PDB file of C-alpha atoms in Angstrom:
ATOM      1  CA  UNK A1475      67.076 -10.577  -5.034  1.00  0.00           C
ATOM      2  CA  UNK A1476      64.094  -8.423  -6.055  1.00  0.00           C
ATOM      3  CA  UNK A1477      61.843 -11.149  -5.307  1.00  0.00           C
ATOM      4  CA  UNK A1478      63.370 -12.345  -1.890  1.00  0.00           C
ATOM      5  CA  UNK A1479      62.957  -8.918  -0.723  1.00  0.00           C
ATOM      6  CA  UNK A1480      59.797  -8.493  -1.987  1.00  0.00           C
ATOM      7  CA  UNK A1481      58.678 -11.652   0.047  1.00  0.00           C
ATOM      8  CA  UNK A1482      60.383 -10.527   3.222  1.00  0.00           C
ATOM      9  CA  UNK A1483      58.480  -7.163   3.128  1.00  0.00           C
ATOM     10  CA  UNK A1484      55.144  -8.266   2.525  1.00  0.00           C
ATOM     11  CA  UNK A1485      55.859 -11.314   5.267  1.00  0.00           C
ATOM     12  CA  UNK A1486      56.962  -8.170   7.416  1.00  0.00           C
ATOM     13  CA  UNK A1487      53.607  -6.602   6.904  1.00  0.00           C
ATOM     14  CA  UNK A1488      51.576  -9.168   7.490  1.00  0.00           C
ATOM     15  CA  UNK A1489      53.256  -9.993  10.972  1.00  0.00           C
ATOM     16  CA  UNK A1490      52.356  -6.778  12.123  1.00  0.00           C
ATOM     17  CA  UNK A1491      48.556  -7.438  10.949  1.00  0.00           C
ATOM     18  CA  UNK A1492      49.247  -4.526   8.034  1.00  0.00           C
ATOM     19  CA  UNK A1493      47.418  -6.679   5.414  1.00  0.00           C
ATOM     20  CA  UNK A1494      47.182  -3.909   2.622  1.00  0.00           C
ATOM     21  CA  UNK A1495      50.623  -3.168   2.490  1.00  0.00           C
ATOM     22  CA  UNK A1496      51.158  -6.897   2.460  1.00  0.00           C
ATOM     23  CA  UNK A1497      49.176  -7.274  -0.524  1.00  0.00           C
ATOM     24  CA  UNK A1498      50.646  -4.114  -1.829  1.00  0.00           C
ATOM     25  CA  UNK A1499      54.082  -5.699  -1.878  1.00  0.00           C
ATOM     26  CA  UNK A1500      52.881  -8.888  -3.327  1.00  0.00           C
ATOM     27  CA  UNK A1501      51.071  -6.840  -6.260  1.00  0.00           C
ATOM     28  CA  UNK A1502      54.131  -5.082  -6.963  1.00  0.00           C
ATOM     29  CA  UNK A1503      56.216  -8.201  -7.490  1.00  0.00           C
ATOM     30  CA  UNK A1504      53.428 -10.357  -9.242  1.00  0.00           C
ATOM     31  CA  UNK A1505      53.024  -7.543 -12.114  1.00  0.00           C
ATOM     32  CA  UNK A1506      57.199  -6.781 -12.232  1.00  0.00           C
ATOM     33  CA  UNK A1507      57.468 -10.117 -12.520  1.00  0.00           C
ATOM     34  CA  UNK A1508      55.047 -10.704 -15.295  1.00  0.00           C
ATOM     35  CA  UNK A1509      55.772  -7.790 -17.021  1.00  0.00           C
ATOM     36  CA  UNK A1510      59.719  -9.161 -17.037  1.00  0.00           C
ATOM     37  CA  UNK A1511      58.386 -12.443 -18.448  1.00  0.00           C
ATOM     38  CA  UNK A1512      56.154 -10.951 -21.187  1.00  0.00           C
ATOM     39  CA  UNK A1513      59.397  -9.137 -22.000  1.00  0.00           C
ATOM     40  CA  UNK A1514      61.348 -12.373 -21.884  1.00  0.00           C
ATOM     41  CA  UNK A1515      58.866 -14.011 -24.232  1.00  0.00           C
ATOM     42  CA  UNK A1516      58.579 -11.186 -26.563  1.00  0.00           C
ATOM     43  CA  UNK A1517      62.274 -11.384 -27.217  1.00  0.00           C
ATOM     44  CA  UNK A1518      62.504 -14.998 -27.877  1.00  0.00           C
ATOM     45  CA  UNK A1519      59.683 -14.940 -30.343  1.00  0.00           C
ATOM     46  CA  UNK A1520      61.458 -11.856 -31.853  1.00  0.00           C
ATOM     47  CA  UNK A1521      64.382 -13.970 -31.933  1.00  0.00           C
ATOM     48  CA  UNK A1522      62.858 -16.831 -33.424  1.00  0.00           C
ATOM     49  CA  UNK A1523      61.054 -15.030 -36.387  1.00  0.00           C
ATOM     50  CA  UNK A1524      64.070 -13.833 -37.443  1.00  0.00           C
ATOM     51  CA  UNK A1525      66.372 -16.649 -37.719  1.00  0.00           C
ATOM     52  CA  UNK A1526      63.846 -18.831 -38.694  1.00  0.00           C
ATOM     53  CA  UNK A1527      61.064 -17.078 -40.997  1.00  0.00           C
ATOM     54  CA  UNK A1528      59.885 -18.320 -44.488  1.00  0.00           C
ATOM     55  CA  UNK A1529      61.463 -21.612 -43.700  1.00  0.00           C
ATOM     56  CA  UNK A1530      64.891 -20.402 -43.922  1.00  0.00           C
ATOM     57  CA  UNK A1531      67.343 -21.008 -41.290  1.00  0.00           C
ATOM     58  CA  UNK A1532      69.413 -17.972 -40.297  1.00  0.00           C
ATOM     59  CA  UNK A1533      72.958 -18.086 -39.424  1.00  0.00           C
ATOM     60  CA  UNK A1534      74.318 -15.141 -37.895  1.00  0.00           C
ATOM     61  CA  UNK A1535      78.251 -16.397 -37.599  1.00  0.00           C
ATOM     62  CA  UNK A1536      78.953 -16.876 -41.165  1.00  0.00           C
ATOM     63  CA  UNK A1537      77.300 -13.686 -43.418  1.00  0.00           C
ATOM     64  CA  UNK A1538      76.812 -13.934 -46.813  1.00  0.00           C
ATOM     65  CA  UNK A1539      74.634 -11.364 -47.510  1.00  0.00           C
ATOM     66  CA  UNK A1540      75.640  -7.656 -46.929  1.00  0.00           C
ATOM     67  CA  UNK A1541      72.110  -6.485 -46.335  1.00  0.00           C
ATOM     68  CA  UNK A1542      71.571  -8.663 -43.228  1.00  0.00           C
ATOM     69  CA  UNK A1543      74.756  -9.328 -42.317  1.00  0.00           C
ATOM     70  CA  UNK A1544      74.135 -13.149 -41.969  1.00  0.00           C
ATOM     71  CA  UNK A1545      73.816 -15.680 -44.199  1.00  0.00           C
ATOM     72  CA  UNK A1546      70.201 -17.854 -45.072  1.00  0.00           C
ATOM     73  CA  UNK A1547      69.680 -21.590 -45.694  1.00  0.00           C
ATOM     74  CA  UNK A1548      66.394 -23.673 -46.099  1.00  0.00           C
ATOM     75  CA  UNK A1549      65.390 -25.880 -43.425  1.00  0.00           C
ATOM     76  CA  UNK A1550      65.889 -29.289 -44.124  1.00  0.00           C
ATOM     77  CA  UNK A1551      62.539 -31.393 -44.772  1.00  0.00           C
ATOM     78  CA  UNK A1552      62.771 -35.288 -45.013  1.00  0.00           C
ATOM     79  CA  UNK A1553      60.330 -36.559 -47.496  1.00  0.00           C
ATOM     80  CA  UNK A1554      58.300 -38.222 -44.639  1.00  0.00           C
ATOM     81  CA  UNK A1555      57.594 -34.778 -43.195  1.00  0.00           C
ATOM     82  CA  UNK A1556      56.629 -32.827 -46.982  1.00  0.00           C
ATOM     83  CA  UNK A1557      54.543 -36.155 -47.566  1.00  0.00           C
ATOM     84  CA  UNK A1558      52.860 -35.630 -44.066  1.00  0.00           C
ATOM     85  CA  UNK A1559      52.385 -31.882 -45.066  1.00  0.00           C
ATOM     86  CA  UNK A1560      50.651 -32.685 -48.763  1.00  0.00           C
ATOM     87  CA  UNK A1561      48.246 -36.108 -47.133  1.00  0.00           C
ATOM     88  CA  UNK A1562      47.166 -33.087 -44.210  1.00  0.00           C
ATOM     89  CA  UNK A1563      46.419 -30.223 -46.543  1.00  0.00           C
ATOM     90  CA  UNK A1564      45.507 -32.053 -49.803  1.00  0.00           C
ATOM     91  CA  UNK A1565      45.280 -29.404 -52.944  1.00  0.00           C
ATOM     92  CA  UNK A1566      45.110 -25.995 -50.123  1.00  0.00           C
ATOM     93  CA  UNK A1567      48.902 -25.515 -51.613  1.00  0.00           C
ATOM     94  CA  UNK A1568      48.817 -26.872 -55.346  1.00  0.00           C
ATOM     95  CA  UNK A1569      50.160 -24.568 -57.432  1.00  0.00           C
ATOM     96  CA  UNK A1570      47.148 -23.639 -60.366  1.00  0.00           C
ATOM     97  CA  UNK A1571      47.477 -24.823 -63.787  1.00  0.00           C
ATOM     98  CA  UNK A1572      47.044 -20.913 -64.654  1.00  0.00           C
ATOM     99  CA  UNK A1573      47.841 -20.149 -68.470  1.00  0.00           C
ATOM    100  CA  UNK A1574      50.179 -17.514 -67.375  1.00  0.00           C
ATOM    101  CA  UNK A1575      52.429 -17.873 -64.538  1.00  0.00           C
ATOM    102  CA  UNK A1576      54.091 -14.594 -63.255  1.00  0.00           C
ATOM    103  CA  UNK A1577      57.998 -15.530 -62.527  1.00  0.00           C
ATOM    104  CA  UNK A1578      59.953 -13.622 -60.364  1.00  0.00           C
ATOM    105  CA  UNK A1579      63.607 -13.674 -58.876  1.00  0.00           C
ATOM    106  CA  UNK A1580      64.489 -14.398 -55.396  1.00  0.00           C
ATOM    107  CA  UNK A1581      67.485 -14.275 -53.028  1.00  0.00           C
ATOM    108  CA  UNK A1582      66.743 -18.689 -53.294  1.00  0.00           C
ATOM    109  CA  UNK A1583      66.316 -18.920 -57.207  1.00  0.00           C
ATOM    110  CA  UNK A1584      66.656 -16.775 -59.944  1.00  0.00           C
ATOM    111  CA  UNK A1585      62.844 -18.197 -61.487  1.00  0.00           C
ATOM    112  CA  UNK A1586      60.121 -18.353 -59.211  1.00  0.00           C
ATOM    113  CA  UNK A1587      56.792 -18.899 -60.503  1.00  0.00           C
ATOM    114  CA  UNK A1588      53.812 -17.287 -58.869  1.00  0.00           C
ATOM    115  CA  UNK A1589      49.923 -18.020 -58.889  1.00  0.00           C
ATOM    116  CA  UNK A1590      49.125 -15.341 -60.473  1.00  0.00           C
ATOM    117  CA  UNK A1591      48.468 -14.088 -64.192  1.00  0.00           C
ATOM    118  CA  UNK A1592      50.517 -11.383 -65.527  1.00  0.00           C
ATOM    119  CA  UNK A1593      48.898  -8.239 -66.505  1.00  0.00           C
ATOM    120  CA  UNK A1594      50.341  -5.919 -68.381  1.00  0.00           C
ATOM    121  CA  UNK A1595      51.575  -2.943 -67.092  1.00  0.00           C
ATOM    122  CA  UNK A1596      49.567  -0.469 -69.094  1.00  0.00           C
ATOM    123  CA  UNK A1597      46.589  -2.230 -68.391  1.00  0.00           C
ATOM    124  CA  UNK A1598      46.733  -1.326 -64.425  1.00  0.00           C
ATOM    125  CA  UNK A1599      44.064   1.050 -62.914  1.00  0.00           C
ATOM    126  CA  UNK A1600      45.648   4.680 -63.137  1.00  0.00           C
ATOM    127  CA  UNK A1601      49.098   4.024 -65.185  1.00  0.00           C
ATOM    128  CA  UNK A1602      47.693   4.789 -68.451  1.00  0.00           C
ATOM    129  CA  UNK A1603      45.156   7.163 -68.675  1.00  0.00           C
TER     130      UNK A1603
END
C-alpha cells in the first residue's frame, strides 16, 4: 500500500512537470524501504544466531533448560562433512599435546578439556601479593 501510493504520487508529480517532488517521493520510498529490509535482515540473522550458535540447534517448543527456556541439541555432522572439515583445515583445529590440559564443565559434558595450561591460582598477576 505504502509503496503503490508512493508510486502514484511521484507519477502525479512528474505529469505535472514537478520533477523534484517526483524524486522527492521516490527518495522517500527507496530509503523506507531499505531501511524496512535492513530491519528484516537484522532480525533473521538475530534469529539465526540464536537458535543455531556454537553448533547447537535450538528448540524453542520443548524447554529443558530453565535459564533459556528452550532446550539445545548438537547439529548433526555425517562423517563425510567432519572429514571434509579436517582435509580443508589440516592441524588449524588439533587439539595440542600440552602437558596440562585445563578441564572444564559444560551444559554438553561434564569434562571438557581446553588448550590451555593450568596455572595456579596464586600464581595470577595481583591475587597474591
Amino acid at each position: 500500500a505504502d509503496q503503490r501510493h508512493a508510486e502514484d504520487k511521484a507519477a502525479r508529480a512528474f505529469a505535472r512537470g514537478d520533477d523534484a517532488a517526483g524524486v522527492e517521493a521516490l527518495t522517500r520510498l527507496a530509503v523506507h524501504s531499505g531501511a524496512k529490509a535492513l530491519d528484516t535482515w537484522v532480525g533473521l540473522w538475530q534469529r539465526l544466531m540464536v537458535l543455531f550458535i556454537d553448533g547447537q540447534v535450538t528448540n524453542l517448543h520443548k524447554p529443558t533448560n530453565q535459564v533459556c527456556g528452550c532446550s539445545k541439541t548438537p547439529a548433526p555432522f555425517t562423517k563425510a562433512w567432519k572429514e571434509k572439515v579436517v582435509s580443508d583445515t589440516g592441524d588449524r583445529y588439533r587439539v595440542p599435546q600440552a602437558t596440562t590440559l585445563v578441564l572444564a564443565a559444560s551444559s554438553t559434558s561434564p569434562l571438557t578439556p581446553h588448550a590451555r595450561p593450568g596455572v595456579p591460582k596464586l600464581d595470577v598477576r595481583g591475587v597474591a601479593s
